CSV table of C-alpha atoms in Angstrom, one decimal:
chain,number,residue,atom,x,y,z
A,1,UNK,CA,35.6,114.9,149.5
A,2,UNK,CA,34.0,118.3,149.0
A,3,UNK,CA,37.3,120.1,149.9
A,4,UNK,CA,39.3,118.0,147.4
A,5,UNK,CA,36.7,118.6,144.7
A,6,UNK,CA,36.9,122.4,145.4
A,7,UNK,CA,40.7,122.2,145.2
A,8,UNK,CA,40.6,120.4,141.9
A,9,UNK,CA,38.2,123.0,140.5
A,10,UNK,CA,40.5,125.8,141.6
A,11,UNK,CA,43.5,123.9,140.1
A,12,UNK,CA,41.7,123.4,136.8
A,13,UNK,CA,41.0,127.1,136.7
A,14,UNK,CA,44.6,128.0,137.3
A,15,UNK,CA,45.7,125.6,134.5
A,16,UNK,CA,43.2,127.4,132.2
A,17,UNK,CA,44.6,130.8,133.2
A,18,UNK,CA,48.2,129.7,132.6
A,19,UNK,CA,47.2,128.3,129.2
A,20,UNK,CA,45.6,131.6,128.4
A,21,UNK,CA,48.7,133.7,129.4
A,22,UNK,CA,51.2,131.4,127.6
A,23,UNK,CA,49.0,131.8,124.5
A,24,UNK,CA,49.2,135.6,124.9
A,25,UNK,CA,53.0,135.4,125.1
A,26,UNK,CA,53.2,133.2,122.0
A,27,UNK,CA,50.8,135.5,120.1
A,28,UNK,CA,52.9,138.6,121.1
A,29,UNK,CA,56.1,136.9,119.9
A,30,UNK,CA,54.4,136.0,116.6
A,31,UNK,CA,53.0,139.6,116.1
A,32,UNK,CA,56.5,141.0,116.6
A,33,UNK,CA,58.1,138.5,114.2
A,34,UNK,CA,60.1,136.8,116.9
A,35,UNK,CA,58.4,133.5,117.2
A,36,UNK,CA,60.5,131.7,114.6
A,37,UNK,CA,63.7,132.9,116.4
A,38,UNK,CA,62.5,131.9,119.9
A,39,UNK,CA,62.8,128.6,121.8
A,40,UNK,CA,60.2,128.2,124.5
A,41,UNK,CA,60.6,125.9,127.5
A,42,UNK,CA,57.6,125.4,129.7
A,43,UNK,CA,57.8,123.5,133.0
A,44,UNK,CA,57.0,123.9,136.7
A,45,UNK,CA,58.7,123.3,140.1
A,46,UNK,CA,56.1,121.0,141.5
A,47,UNK,CA,52.5,119.8,141.3
A,48,UNK,CA,49.7,119.3,143.9
A,49,UNK,CA,48.2,116.2,145.4
A,50,UNK,CA,44.6,117.5,145.0
A,51,UNK,CA,43.4,114.6,147.2
A,52,UNK,CA,45.7,111.9,145.9
A,53,UNK,CA,46.6,109.6,148.8
A,54,UNK,CA,44.3,111.6,150.9
A,55,UNK,CA,46.7,114.6,150.9
A,56,UNK,CA,46.6,118.2,150.1
A,57,UNK,CA,49.6,120.4,149.0
A,58,UNK,CA,53.0,119.0,148.1
A,59,UNK,CA,56.3,118.0,149.8
A,60,UNK,CA,56.8,114.3,149.0
A,61,UNK,CA,57.8,112.3,145.9
A,62,UNK,CA,54.3,111.1,144.9
A,63,UNK,CA,53.8,111.6,141.1
A,64,UNK,CA,51.2,114.3,141.7
A,65,UNK,CA,53.8,116.4,143.4
A,66,UNK,CA,57.1,115.7,141.6
A,67,UNK,CA,56.1,114.7,138.0
A,68,UNK,CA,55.6,118.0,136.2
A,69,UNK,CA,55.2,119.1,132.6
A,70,UNK,CA,58.3,119.7,130.4
A,71,UNK,CA,57.4,121.2,127.0
A,72,UNK,CA,59.8,122.6,124.5
A,73,UNK,CA,59.0,124.5,121.3
A,74,UNK,CA,61.9,124.7,118.9
A,75,UNK,CA,61.0,126.5,115.6
A,76,UNK,CA,63.2,124.2,113.6
A,77,UNK,CA,61.9,120.9,115.0
A,78,UNK,CA,58.7,119.0,114.3
A,79,UNK,CA,56.5,118.1,117.3
A,80,UNK,CA,57.5,114.8,119.0
A,81,UNK,CA,57.1,113.1,122.3
A,82,UNK,CA,60.1,111.8,124.3
A,83,UNK,CA,60.2,109.3,127.1
A,84,UNK,CA,63.8,110.3,128.2
A,85,UNK,CA,64.4,111.0,131.8
A,86,UNK,CA,65.0,114.7,132.5
A,87,UNK,CA,65.0,117.0,135.4
A,88,UNK,CA,64.2,120.7,136.0
A,89,UNK,CA,67.9,121.4,136.4
A,90,UNK,CA,68.5,120.4,132.8
A,91,UNK,CA,66.8,123.6,131.7
A,92,UNK,CA,70.0,125.4,132.8
A,93,UNK,CA,72.4,123.3,130.6
A,94,UNK,CA,69.8,123.5,127.7
A,95,UNK,CA,69.7,127.3,127.7
A,96,UNK,CA,73.5,127.6,128.0
A,97,UNK,CA,73.9,125.2,125.1
A,98,UNK,CA,71.3,126.8,122.9
A,99,UNK,CA,73.0,130.2,123.4
A,100,UNK,CA,76.1,128.7,121.7
A,101,UNK,CA,78.2,128.9,124.9
A,102,UNK,CA,80.1,126.0,126.4
A,103,UNK,CA,78.4,124.2,129.2
A,104,UNK,CA,80.6,124.3,132.3
A,105,UNK,CA,81.7,120.9,133.6
A,106,UNK,CA,80.5,121.8,137.1
A,107,UNK,CA,76.9,122.5,136.1
A,108,UNK,CA,74.7,119.8,137.6
A,109,UNK,CA,72.6,119.6,134.5
A,110,UNK,CA,72.5,118.0,131.0
A,111,UNK,CA,71.0,119.4,127.8
A,112,UNK,CA,67.6,118.1,127.1
A,113,UNK,CA,68.0,115.2,124.6
A,114,UNK,CA,66.6,115.5,121.1
A,115,UNK,CA,67.1,119.2,120.4
A,116,UNK,CA,70.6,119.0,118.9
A,117,UNK,CA,73.0,120.0,121.6
A,118,UNK,CA,73.5,116.7,123.4
A,119,UNK,CA,71.7,113.4,123.5
A,120,UNK,CA,73.2,111.9,126.6
A,121,UNK,CA,70.1,110.5,128.3
A,122,UNK,CA,69.9,109.8,132.1
A,123,UNK,CA,69.4,106.3,133.5
A,124,UNK,CA,68.1,107.6,136.8
A,125,UNK,CA,66.8,111.0,138.0
A,126,UNK,CA,67.1,112.1,141.6
A,127,UNK,CA,65.2,114.4,143.9
A,128,UNK,CA,66.1,115.8,147.3
A,129,UNK,CA,64.0,117.5,149.9
A,130,UNK,CA,64.5,118.1,153.6
A,131,UNK,CA,62.0,115.4,154.2
A,132,UNK,CA,63.3,112.8,151.8
A,133,UNK,CA,65.4,111.6,148.8
A,134,UNK,CA,64.3,109.9,145.6
A,135,UNK,CA,65.8,107.9,142.8
A,136,UNK,CA,63.7,107.0,139.7
A,137,UNK,CA,64.6,105.1,136.6
A,138,UNK,CA,61.3,105.6,134.8
A,139,UNK,CA,59.9,102.3,135.8
A,140,UNK,CA,60.8,102.0,139.5
A,141,UNK,CA,60.7,104.9,142.0
A,142,UNK,CA,62.7,104.5,145.3
A,143,UNK,CA,62.3,107.0,148.1
A,144,UNK,CA,63.9,107.3,151.5
A,145,UNK,CA,61.9,109.1,154.2
A,146,UNK,CA,62.8,109.4,157.9
A,147,UNK,CA,59.6,107.3,158.5
A,148,UNK,CA,60.7,104.5,156.1
A,149,UNK,CA,61.0,103.5,152.4
A,150,UNK,CA,58.8,103.6,149.3
A,151,UNK,CA,59.4,101.5,146.2
A,152,UNK,CA,56.8,101.8,143.5
A,153,UNK,CA,56.6,100.2,140.0
A,154,UNK,CA,55.2,103.1,138.0
A,155,UNK,CA,54.3,101.0,135.0
A,156,UNK,CA,52.3,98.4,136.9
A,157,UNK,CA,51.1,100.7,139.7
A,158,UNK,CA,50.9,104.3,138.3
A,159,UNK,CA,48.8,105.5,141.2
A,160,UNK,CA,51.5,104.4,143.7
A,161,UNK,CA,49.3,102.3,145.9
A,162,UNK,CA,51.6,99.2,146.3
A,163,UNK,CA,54.7,99.8,148.3
A,164,UNK,CA,57.1,97.1,147.2
A,165,UNK,CA,60.0,98.1,149.5
A,166,UNK,CA,59.6,95.0,151.7
A,167,UNK,CA,59.0,92.6,148.8
A,168,UNK,CA,61.8,90.0,148.6
A,169,UNK,CA,61.2,89.8,144.9
A,170,UNK,CA,62.2,93.4,144.5
A,171,UNK,CA,65.3,93.2,146.7
A,172,UNK,CA,67.7,93.7,143.7
A,173,UNK,CA,65.8,96.8,142.5
A,174,UNK,CA,65.8,98.1,146.0
A,175,UNK,CA,69.6,97.7,146.4
A,176,UNK,CA,70.3,99.0,142.9
A,177,UNK,CA,68.4,102.3,143.4
A,178,UNK,CA,69.6,102.6,147.0
A,179,UNK,CA,73.2,102.5,145.9
A,180,UNK,CA,72.5,105.0,143.1
A,181,UNK,CA,70.8,107.3,145.5
A,182,UNK,CA,73.5,107.1,148.2
A,183,UNK,CA,76.2,107.8,145.6
A,184,UNK,CA,74.3,110.8,144.2
A,185,UNK,CA,73.7,112.3,147.7
A,186,UNK,CA,77.4,111.9,148.5
A,187,UNK,CA,78.5,113.4,145.2
A,188,UNK,CA,76.1,116.4,145.7
A,189,UNK,CA,77.5,117.0,149.2
A,190,UNK,CA,81.0,116.8,147.9
A,191,UNK,CA,80.3,119.2,145.0
A,192,UNK,CA,78.4,121.6,147.3
A,193,UNK,CA,81.5,121.9,149.5
A,194,UNK,CA,84.0,122.1,146.6
A,195,UNK,CA,85.6,125.3,147.7
A,196,UNK,CA,86.4,123.8,151.1
A,197,UNK,CA,87.9,120.5,149.8
A,198,UNK,CA,91.5,119.6,150.4
A,199,UNK,CA,91.8,116.3,148.5
A,200,UNK,CA,90.0,116.5,145.2
A,201,UNK,CA,91.2,113.3,143.5
A,202,UNK,CA,92.6,110.9,146.0
A,203,UNK,CA,92.3,110.1,149.7
A,204,UNK,CA,95.9,109.0,149.9
A,205,UNK,CA,97.8,111.4,147.6
A,206,UNK,CA,98.3,108.4,145.2
A,207,UNK,CA,96.0,107.1,142.4
A,208,UNK,CA,97.5,103.7,142.9
A,209,UNK,CA,96.6,103.5,146.6
A,210,UNK,CA,95.4,100.1,147.6
A,211,UNK,CA,96.3,98.3,144.4
A,212,UNK,CA,98.5,95.2,144.3
A,213,UNK,CA,102.2,96.1,144.5
A,214,UNK,CA,101.5,99.6,145.9
A,215,UNK,CA,104.0,101.0,148.4
A,216,UNK,CA,104.2,104.3,150.1
A,217,UNK,CA,107.4,106.2,149.4
A,218,UNK,CA,108.8,108.9,151.7
A,219,UNK,CA,109.3,111.5,150.7
A,220,UNK,CA,106.9,111.2,147.8
A,221,UNK,CA,107.9,113.3,144.7
A,222,UNK,CA,105.6,116.3,144.1
A,223,UNK,CA,104.8,115.0,140.6
A,224,UNK,CA,103.5,111.8,142.0
A,225,UNK,CA,101.2,113.6,144.4
A,226,UNK,CA,99.9,116.0,141.9
A,227,UNK,CA,100.5,114.5,138.4
């Protein structure tokens, strides 16, 4: 308990220091007349357990580790609070979009909703570590670890103390998020190996493969293979 209390005190001190330094940056921008022409995005890569669940450090998908601040200051927008699901990768698409450039289709990110460059919100956010994978829809968080599964209802159980993974009443939620997570993992692996892929649109050289009435033709015209 004493160790955790000391960690929390140090953490609070670091938060105060960051607040001070961000304030200095904002003041410097204001003094140079640049504040009204500057968009500021503040976030972090991870948090810290600080004794939550009897743990120190980070490395899993408990809220204390993976749920981090996301603050945006836009000089042309009034302060508001959004409950949309976003991820740290979305900063990339946001900065590209705010610059006026086109966001490449291959970027694994979306502009932050509500700031005028795209309002396509996410239904699920994903996280991937060497030690586990996560899918979260804002209410339910599903995590796969080598040691087993976690399923938490963040609205009813915000401190993540009741693992519902084995609860028959939650079987539909379990399957839904498991499918979403598996699909995302496979998509990410496929995108990550894009330059080595041979077939990029079909596993049979035909978009009609497997459908009623489909027949393989030899030789198949080039235009049918690559329309």
